[in-house]
Each structure stands twice: as structure tokens, then as C-alpha cells.
Amino acid sequence: TQLLEQSPQFLSIQEGENLTVYCNSSSVFSSLQWYRQEPGEGPVLLVTVVTGGEVKKLKRLTFQFGDARKDSSLHITAAQPGDTGLYLCAGEWYVRFGAGTRLTVKP
Amino acid sequence: NAGVMQNPRHLVRRRGQEARLRCSPVKGHSHVYWYRQLPEEGLKFMVYLQKENIIDESGMPKERFSAEFPKEGPSILRIQQVVRGDSAAYFCASSVSSYNEQFFGPGTRLTVL
């Protein structure tokens, strides 16, 4: 079973701080997706990583796929209240979702 | 340019009733996925359908739950004889092909009294 574990489960920080959240598995994935979900809405895809060691940037968000394609991280620089939400990672496009990291950025 | 549409957005049922959740995918998408989300939890995959076919139903309970995606019309997730444990948000997503970006709908929040 390909399980995805996300950490931390909850994170509350002040505006302007940096943070990193993690998505780990004991299994190898051919691709991994990161989503953000806001309350009352469906998840929105942020990025897909497919190559071991790959780094992708989306404005203040930096995504990295581990060399062995078993883990990934999301780093946010200078967090803003608009970054508040549930960050989910998913493996192999649709079957496996992690439980998510619930981020709160306080003004 | 409509995205994925789900209706109803909120559904209240009493124990033992049937719940029907509808999902209209993005125009041109022939792949539909259903997920369940409990409060404060992530998404749990239920079923993956392509027009008129079930591709993967490994996450769907064997009893009381069924899904279809007919040639014409929306995809339907049907829950018979609902129980309180069925209370959750149910999300539908669609994609143009397998192993491609999924677009999620706003969800249907089912409450079983």
C-alpha cells in the first residue's frame, strides 16, 4: 500500500515567516502532486513533480521532489494570510492523498 | 468556461434514505473521480470512471455505494440506506485523460440525521 504521510499536521505562523511542509512515503512514485484546499472548496492543483531531485517554483512557493521519488517538500517564503489553507500531496495522480497540513498564517 | 459542477452543494438525509450526488465534469473531460473527505481529514479516493465504464472502484465500499458515468449526462454517486457515518464532503474531479491534471468541483456536503 502506498501511504503518504504529511507533516506537520497543523502549522500556525505569523505573516512574513518561512515554513516547510513535508510529504513522505516508503514507496516510489512516478509523479507527485501538491494541492491547496480552502474551506468549503475543492482542492486546486499547485504543481506536479515527476523527476527525482526536481525543484519547481511558483512565486513564493518552492516544491522539491526527493532524489529517490519517495518524498517531497513545499517551502513557502514570507508567508501571507492568503496562504492559509489545507495543503495536500497526492501520488500517482489520483489514488493516494496524504491527510494534509493545515496552515494558518496570522496577520 | 465552466469548471466541474456538483449538485446539490448541501444534502440532508435521514438514516435509511438514499442520497444521489451529481457531478458534471469540465466540458470535454471524459474521466471522473469521486473522493470522500471527513472533517479535518484529507481526501479518500472512492472510484474512477470513464464514460460508461468503471476503471477503478478499489476505494468504494462494496455495499450501499454505486457510481455511474453514462454516455449522456452527469456522473452519479449513489448511496443507499444512508447511515450517520456517511456524513462527509464528497468531491468529484475530472480530467481530459488518465494521468493528467484533475480539476475538482466544490463538493457536496452530506449530512445524515
PDB file of C-alpha atoms in Angstrom:
ATOM      1  CA  THR A   1       0.000   0.000   0.000  1.00  0.00           C
ATOM      2  CA  GLN A   2       1.419   3.359  -0.991  1.00  0.00           C
ATOM      3  CA  LEU A   3       0.870   5.603   2.001  1.00  0.00           C
ATOM      4  CA  LEU A   4       1.650   9.296   2.033  1.00  0.00           C
ATOM      5  CA  GLU A   5       2.410  10.892   5.371  1.00  0.00           C
ATOM      6  CA  GLN A   6       2.317  14.649   5.694  1.00  0.00           C
ATOM      7  CA  SER A   7       3.906  16.694   8.445  1.00  0.00           C
ATOM      8  CA  PRO A   8       3.265  18.708  10.378  1.00  0.00           C
ATOM      9  CA  GLN A   9      -0.459  18.105  10.614  1.00  0.00           C
ATOM     10  CA  PHE A  10      -1.105  21.661  11.818  1.00  0.00           C
ATOM     11  CA  LEU A  11       1.036  24.777  11.480  1.00  0.00           C
ATOM     12  CA  SER A  12       0.247  28.270  12.712  1.00  0.00           C
ATOM     13  CA  ILE A  13       2.702  31.057  11.950  1.00  0.00           C
ATOM     14  CA  GLN A  14       2.914  34.831  11.708  1.00  0.00           C
ATOM     15  CA  GLU A  15       2.829  36.707   8.441  1.00  0.00           C
ATOM     16  CA  GLY A  16       6.310  37.053   6.978  1.00  0.00           C
ATOM     17  CA  GLU A  17       7.710  33.814   8.373  1.00  0.00           C
ATOM     18  CA  ASN A  18       9.079  30.983   6.254  1.00  0.00           C
ATOM     19  CA  LEU A  19       7.858  27.409   6.536  1.00  0.00           C
ATOM     20  CA  THR A  20       8.372  23.953   5.097  1.00  0.00           C
ATOM     21  CA  VAL A  21       5.901  21.084   4.999  1.00  0.00           C
ATOM     22  CA  TYR A  22       6.708  17.521   4.085  1.00  0.00           C
ATOM     23  CA  CYS A  23       5.191  14.592   2.253  1.00  0.00           C
ATOM     24  CA  ASN A  24       6.861  11.236   2.839  1.00  0.00           C
ATOM     25  CA  SER A  25       6.357   7.686   1.702  1.00  0.00           C
ATOM     26  CA  SER A  26       8.168   4.379   1.760  1.00  0.00           C
ATOM     27  CA  SER A  27       7.087   3.820  -1.837  1.00  0.00           C
ATOM     28  CA  VAL A  28       8.404   5.248  -5.079  1.00  0.00           C
ATOM     29  CA  PHE A  29       6.048   7.439  -7.082  1.00  0.00           C
ATOM     30  CA  SER A  30       6.296   8.238 -10.765  1.00  0.00           C
ATOM     31  CA  SER A  31       4.650  11.575 -10.052  1.00  0.00           C
ATOM     32  CA  LEU A  32       3.518  13.583  -7.083  1.00  0.00           C
ATOM     33  CA  GLN A  33       1.046  16.445  -6.923  1.00  0.00           C
ATOM     34  CA  TRP A  34       0.566  19.261  -4.415  1.00  0.00           C
ATOM     35  CA  TYR A  35      -2.859  20.833  -3.915  1.00  0.00           C
ATOM     36  CA  ARG A  36      -4.229  23.637  -1.765  1.00  0.00           C
ATOM     37  CA  GLN A  37      -7.753  23.474  -0.436  1.00  0.00           C
ATOM     38  CA  GLU A  38      -9.593  26.398   1.107  1.00  0.00           C
ATOM     39  CA  PRO A  39     -12.556  25.939   3.470  1.00  0.00           C
ATOM     40  CA  GLY A  40     -15.726  24.983   1.652  1.00  0.00           C
ATOM     41  CA  GLU A  41     -13.969  24.463  -1.666  1.00  0.00           C
ATOM     42  CA  GLY A  42     -12.376  21.660  -3.646  1.00  0.00           C
ATOM     43  CA  PRO A  43      -8.596  21.250  -3.904  1.00  0.00           C
ATOM     44  CA  VAL A  44      -6.707  23.219  -6.533  1.00  0.00           C
ATOM     45  CA  LEU A  45      -3.603  21.764  -8.143  1.00  0.00           C
ATOM     46  CA  LEU A  46      -0.440  23.764  -7.432  1.00  0.00           C
ATOM     47  CA  VAL A  47       2.253  21.662  -9.088  1.00  0.00           C
ATOM     48  CA  THR A  48       3.209  18.227 -10.373  1.00  0.00           C
ATOM     49  CA  VAL A  49       6.730  16.864  -9.943  1.00  0.00           C
ATOM     50  CA  VAL A  50       7.921  13.848 -11.883  1.00  0.00           C
ATOM     51  CA  THR A  51      11.737  13.769 -11.877  1.00  0.00           C
ATOM     52  CA  GLY A  52      13.821  12.795  -8.856  1.00  0.00           C
ATOM     53  CA  GLY A  53      15.564  15.882  -7.474  1.00  0.00           C
ATOM     54  CA  GLU A  54      13.276  18.226  -9.383  1.00  0.00           C
ATOM     55  CA  VAL A  55      12.674  21.701  -7.975  1.00  0.00           C
ATOM     56  CA  LYS A  56       9.764  23.834  -9.126  1.00  0.00           C
ATOM     57  CA  LYS A  57       8.956  27.372  -8.087  1.00  0.00           C
ATOM     58  CA  LEU A  58       5.591  29.071  -8.050  1.00  0.00           C
ATOM     59  CA  LYS A  59       6.098  32.648  -6.855  1.00  0.00           C
ATOM     60  CA  ARG A  60       6.902  32.285  -3.121  1.00  0.00           C
ATOM     61  CA  LEU A  61       6.334  28.508  -3.133  1.00  0.00           C
ATOM     62  CA  THR A  62       9.190  26.090  -3.826  1.00  0.00           C
ATOM     63  CA  PHE A  63       8.477  22.407  -4.382  1.00  0.00           C
ATOM     64  CA  GLN A  64      11.099  19.687  -4.318  1.00  0.00           C
ATOM     65  CA  PHE A  65      10.845  16.023  -5.250  1.00  0.00           C
ATOM     66  CA  GLY A  66      13.283  13.738  -3.461  1.00  0.00           C
ATOM     67  CA  ASP A  67      16.042  12.061  -5.449  1.00  0.00           C
ATOM     68  CA  ALA A  68      14.509   8.654  -4.794  1.00  0.00           C
ATOM     69  CA  ARG A  69      10.998   9.920  -5.652  1.00  0.00           C
ATOM     70  CA  LYS A  70       9.672   8.853  -2.253  1.00  0.00           C
ATOM     71  CA  ASP A  71       9.248  12.242  -0.645  1.00  0.00           C
ATOM     72  CA  SER A  72       8.580  15.871  -1.391  1.00  0.00           C
ATOM     73  CA  SER A  73       8.653  19.198   0.366  1.00  0.00           C
ATOM     74  CA  LEU A  74       6.894  22.510  -0.027  1.00  0.00           C
ATOM     75  CA  HIS A  75       8.653  25.641   1.188  1.00  0.00           C
ATOM     76  CA  ILE A  76       6.834  28.955   1.484  1.00  0.00           C
ATOM     77  CA  THR A  77       8.840  32.150   1.790  1.00  0.00           C
ATOM     78  CA  ALA A  78       7.412  35.180   3.590  1.00  0.00           C
ATOM     79  CA  ALA A  79       4.035  33.583   4.220  1.00  0.00           C
ATOM     80  CA  GLN A  80       0.913  35.709   3.809  1.00  0.00           C
ATOM     81  CA  PRO A  81      -2.596  35.285   5.247  1.00  0.00           C
ATOM     82  CA  GLY A  82      -3.745  34.323   1.753  1.00  0.00           C
ATOM     83  CA  ASP A  83      -1.576  31.202   2.012  1.00  0.00           C
ATOM     84  CA  THR A  84      -3.881  29.856   4.722  1.00  0.00           C
ATOM     85  CA  GLY A  85      -5.407  26.526   3.748  1.00  0.00           C
ATOM     86  CA  LEU A  86      -5.038  22.767   3.695  1.00  0.00           C
ATOM     87  CA  TYR A  87      -2.025  21.604   1.686  1.00  0.00           C
ATOM     88  CA  LEU A  88      -2.399  18.109   0.283  1.00  0.00           C
ATOM     89  CA  CYS A  89       0.058  15.913  -1.527  1.00  0.00           C
ATOM     90  CA  ALA A  90      -1.095  13.116  -3.812  1.00  0.00           C
ATOM     91  CA  GLY A  91       0.733  10.292  -5.503  1.00  0.00           C
ATOM     92  CA  GLU A  92       0.155   8.792  -8.932  1.00  0.00           C
ATOM     93  CA  TRP A  93      -2.430  11.370  -9.871  1.00  0.00           C
ATOM     94  CA  TYR A  94      -5.499  10.127  -8.146  1.00  0.00           C
ATOM     95  CA  VAL A  95      -5.406   7.234  -5.753  1.00  0.00           C
ATOM     96  CA  ARG A  96      -3.295   8.348  -2.823  1.00  0.00           C
ATOM     97  CA  PHE A  97      -3.764  11.579  -0.916  1.00  0.00           C
ATOM     98  CA  GLY A  98      -1.993  12.484   2.286  1.00  0.00           C
ATOM     99  CA  ALA A  99      -4.012  13.730   5.249  1.00  0.00           C
ATOM    100  CA  GLY A 100      -2.716  17.232   4.638  1.00  0.00           C
ATOM    101  CA  THR A 101      -1.041  20.068   6.512  1.00  0.00           C
ATOM    102  CA  ARG A 102      -3.455  22.698   7.782  1.00  0.00           C
ATOM    103  CA  LEU A 103      -1.639  26.025   7.581  1.00  0.00           C
ATOM    104  CA  THR A 104      -2.803  29.213   9.291  1.00  0.00           C
ATOM    105  CA  VAL A 105      -0.945  32.448   8.637  1.00  0.00           C
ATOM    106  CA  LYS A 106      -1.823  35.174  11.107  1.00  0.00           C
ATOM    107  CA  PRO A 107      -1.606  38.830  10.080  1.00  0.00           C
TER     108      PRO A 107
ATOM    109  CA  ASN B   1     -15.751  28.211 -19.327  1.00  0.00           C
ATOM    110  CA  ALA B   2     -17.491  26.181 -16.640  1.00  0.00           C
ATOM    111  CA  GLY B   3     -15.469  24.043 -14.301  1.00  0.00           C
ATOM    112  CA  VAL B   4     -16.643  20.920 -12.537  1.00  0.00           C
ATOM    113  CA  MET B   5     -20.144  21.352 -11.202  1.00  0.00           C
ATOM    114  CA  GLN B   6     -21.608  19.391  -8.347  1.00  0.00           C
ATOM    115  CA  ASN B   7     -25.119  19.424  -7.031  1.00  0.00           C
ATOM    116  CA  PRO B   8     -26.562  19.697  -4.643  1.00  0.00           C
ATOM    117  CA  ARG B   9     -23.980  21.603  -2.602  1.00  0.00           C
ATOM    118  CA  HIS B  10     -25.654  20.522   0.600  1.00  0.00           C
ATOM    119  CA  LEU B  11     -27.811  17.454   1.119  1.00  0.00           C
ATOM    120  CA  VAL B  12     -29.587  16.353   4.270  1.00  0.00           C
ATOM    121  CA  ARG B  13     -30.930  12.823   4.570  1.00  0.00           C
ATOM    122  CA  ARG B  14     -32.392  10.735   7.360  1.00  0.00           C
ATOM    123  CA  ARG B  15     -30.951   7.340   8.149  1.00  0.00           C
ATOM    124  CA  GLY B  16     -32.178   4.748   5.681  1.00  0.00           C
ATOM    125  CA  GLN B  17     -32.859   7.185   2.833  1.00  0.00           C
ATOM    126  CA  GLU B  18     -30.994   7.344  -0.451  1.00  0.00           C
ATOM    127  CA  ALA B  19     -28.544  10.057  -1.432  1.00  0.00           C
ATOM    128  CA  ARG B  20     -27.789  10.933  -5.058  1.00  0.00           C
ATOM    129  CA  LEU B  21     -24.850  13.184  -5.763  1.00  0.00           C
ATOM    130  CA  ARG B  22     -24.324  14.601  -9.239  1.00  0.00           C
ATOM    131  CA  CYS B  23     -21.168  15.709 -10.986  1.00  0.00           C
ATOM    132  CA  SER B  24     -20.874  17.432 -14.345  1.00  0.00           C
ATOM    133  CA  PRO B  25     -17.231  17.347 -15.494  1.00  0.00           C
ATOM    134  CA  VAL B  26     -15.389  20.055 -17.357  1.00  0.00           C
ATOM    135  CA  LYS B  27     -16.603  20.113 -20.967  1.00  0.00           C
ATOM    136  CA  GLY B  28     -14.516  17.683 -22.973  1.00  0.00           C
ATOM    137  CA  HIS B  29     -13.341  15.672 -19.963  1.00  0.00           C
ATOM    138  CA  SER B  30     -14.240  12.003 -20.073  1.00  0.00           C
ATOM    139  CA  HIS B  31     -12.579  10.892 -16.822  1.00  0.00           C
ATOM    140  CA  VAL B  32     -14.306  11.385 -13.474  1.00  0.00           C
ATOM    141  CA  TYR B  33     -13.123  10.637  -9.949  1.00  0.00           C
ATOM    142  CA  TRP B  34     -15.043  10.649  -6.666  1.00  0.00           C
ATOM    143  CA  TYR B  35     -13.496  11.292  -3.260  1.00  0.00           C
ATOM    144  CA  ARG B  36     -14.788  11.496   0.307  1.00  0.00           C
ATOM    145  CA  GLN B  37     -13.451  13.881   2.903  1.00  0.00           C
ATOM    146  CA  LEU B  38     -14.248  13.731   6.591  1.00  0.00           C
ATOM    147  CA  PRO B  39     -13.857  16.894   8.707  1.00  0.00           C
ATOM    148  CA  GLU B  40     -10.225  17.755   9.411  1.00  0.00           C
ATOM    149  CA  GLU B  41      -9.004  14.943   7.150  1.00  0.00           C
ATOM    150  CA  GLY B  42      -7.578  14.538   3.665  1.00  0.00           C
ATOM    151  CA  LEU B  43      -9.279  13.081   0.617  1.00  0.00           C
ATOM    152  CA  LYS B  44     -10.002   9.409   0.318  1.00  0.00           C
ATOM    153  CA  PHE B  45     -10.286   8.022  -3.209  1.00  0.00           C
ATOM    154  CA  MET B  46     -13.507   6.152  -3.921  1.00  0.00           C
ATOM    155  CA  VAL B  47     -13.943   5.463  -7.626  1.00  0.00           C
ATOM    156  CA  TYR B  48     -12.582   6.375 -11.064  1.00  0.00           C
ATOM    157  CA  LEU B  49     -14.850   6.255 -14.093  1.00  0.00           C
ATOM    158  CA  GLN B  50     -14.508   6.844 -17.778  1.00  0.00           C
ATOM    159  CA  LYS B  51     -17.586   7.272 -19.937  1.00  0.00           C
ATOM    160  CA  GLU B  52     -19.844   4.241 -19.286  1.00  0.00           C
ATOM    161  CA  ASN B  53     -17.018   2.308 -17.596  1.00  0.00           C
ATOM    162  CA  ILE B  54     -15.744   1.889 -14.049  1.00  0.00           C
ATOM    163  CA  ILE B  55     -11.945   1.902 -14.225  1.00  0.00           C
ATOM    164  CA  ASP B  56     -11.085   1.600 -10.532  1.00  0.00           C
ATOM    165  CA  GLU B  57     -13.511   1.199  -7.650  1.00  0.00           C
ATOM    166  CA  SER B  58     -10.995  -0.006  -5.095  1.00  0.00           C
ATOM    167  CA  GLY B  59     -11.866   2.756  -2.638  1.00  0.00           C
ATOM    168  CA  MET B  60     -15.614   2.386  -2.703  1.00  0.00           C
ATOM    169  CA  PRO B  61     -17.459   0.332  -0.076  1.00  0.00           C
ATOM    170  CA  LYS B  62     -18.875  -2.843  -1.592  1.00  0.00           C
ATOM    171  CA  GLU B  63     -22.325  -2.327  -0.130  1.00  0.00           C
ATOM    172  CA  ARG B  64     -24.752   0.599  -0.455  1.00  0.00           C
ATOM    173  CA  PHE B  65     -22.452   2.649  -2.705  1.00  0.00           C
ATOM    174  CA  SER B  66     -22.539   2.755  -6.500  1.00  0.00           C
ATOM    175  CA  ALA B  67     -21.350   5.108  -9.200  1.00  0.00           C
ATOM    176  CA  GLU B  68     -22.053   5.612 -12.853  1.00  0.00           C
ATOM    177  CA  PHE B  69     -20.980   7.913 -15.656  1.00  0.00           C
ATOM    178  CA  PRO B  70     -23.427   7.443 -18.525  1.00  0.00           C
ATOM    179  CA  LYS B  71     -22.808   8.349 -22.133  1.00  0.00           C
ATOM    180  CA  GLU B  72     -25.046  11.372 -21.692  1.00  0.00           C
ATOM    181  CA  GLY B  73     -25.496  13.353 -18.518  1.00  0.00           C
ATOM    182  CA  PRO B  74     -23.632  13.771 -15.274  1.00  0.00           C
ATOM    183  CA  SER B  75     -21.820  11.205 -13.190  1.00  0.00           C
ATOM    184  CA  ILE B  76     -23.893   9.984 -10.244  1.00  0.00           C
ATOM    185  CA  LEU B  77     -22.676   8.727  -6.882  1.00  0.00           C
ATOM    186  CA  ARG B  78     -25.488   6.872  -5.185  1.00  0.00           C
ATOM    187  CA  ILE B  79     -25.590   5.938  -1.521  1.00  0.00           C
ATOM    188  CA  GLN B  80     -28.435   3.687  -0.470  1.00  0.00           C
ATOM    189  CA  GLN B  81     -29.763   3.363   3.085  1.00  0.00           C
ATOM    190  CA  VAL B  82     -27.514   6.093   4.409  1.00  0.00           C
ATOM    191  CA  VAL B  83     -26.077   5.895   7.909  1.00  0.00           C
ATOM    192  CA  ARG B  84     -24.632   8.635  10.098  1.00  0.00           C
ATOM    193  CA  GLY B  85     -21.111   7.560   9.189  1.00  0.00           C
ATOM    194  CA  ASP B  86     -21.785   8.551   5.588  1.00  0.00           C
ATOM    195  CA  SER B  87     -21.856  12.213   6.626  1.00  0.00           C
ATOM    196  CA  ALA B  88     -18.941  13.845   4.812  1.00  0.00           C
ATOM    197  CA  ALA B  89     -17.990  16.105   1.934  1.00  0.00           C
ATOM    198  CA  TYR B  90     -17.966  14.284  -1.388  1.00  0.00           C
ATOM    199  CA  PHE B  91     -15.788  15.737  -4.117  1.00  0.00           C
ATOM    200  CA  CYS B  92     -15.782  14.998  -7.786  1.00  0.00           C
ATOM    201  CA  ALA B  93     -12.863  15.710 -10.110  1.00  0.00           C
ATOM    202  CA  SER B  94     -12.450  15.384 -13.843  1.00  0.00           C
ATOM    203  CA  SER B  95      -9.546  15.156 -16.247  1.00  0.00           C
ATOM    204  CA  VAL B  96      -9.130  15.103 -20.002  1.00  0.00           C
ATOM    205  CA  SER B  97      -7.302  11.779 -19.806  1.00  0.00           C
ATOM    206  CA  SER B  98      -5.826   9.462 -17.231  1.00  0.00           C
ATOM    207  CA  TYR B  99      -2.622  10.603 -15.527  1.00  0.00           C
ATOM    208  CA  ASN B 100      -3.453  14.204 -16.205  1.00  0.00           C
ATOM    209  CA  GLU B 101      -4.382  17.219 -14.120  1.00  0.00           C
ATOM    210  CA  GLN B 102      -7.607  16.824 -12.177  1.00  0.00           C
ATOM    211  CA  PHE B 103      -9.996  19.702 -11.716  1.00  0.00           C
ATOM    212  CA  PHE B 104     -12.114  19.473  -8.589  1.00  0.00           C
ATOM    213  CA  GLY B 105     -15.670  20.550  -8.034  1.00  0.00           C
ATOM    214  CA  PRO B 106     -16.842  22.469  -4.940  1.00  0.00           C
ATOM    215  CA  GLY B 107     -18.153  19.313  -3.278  1.00  0.00           C
ATOM    216  CA  THR B 108     -21.446  18.092  -1.868  1.00  0.00           C
ATOM    217  CA  ARG B 109     -21.774  18.139   1.878  1.00  0.00           C
ATOM    218  CA  LEU B 110     -23.943  15.257   3.007  1.00  0.00           C
ATOM    219  CA  THR B 111     -25.446  15.289   6.462  1.00  0.00           C
ATOM    220  CA  VAL B 112     -27.251  12.206   7.713  1.00  0.00           C
ATOM    221  CA  LEU B 113     -29.599  12.817  10.612  1.00  0.00           C
TER     222      LEU B 113
END
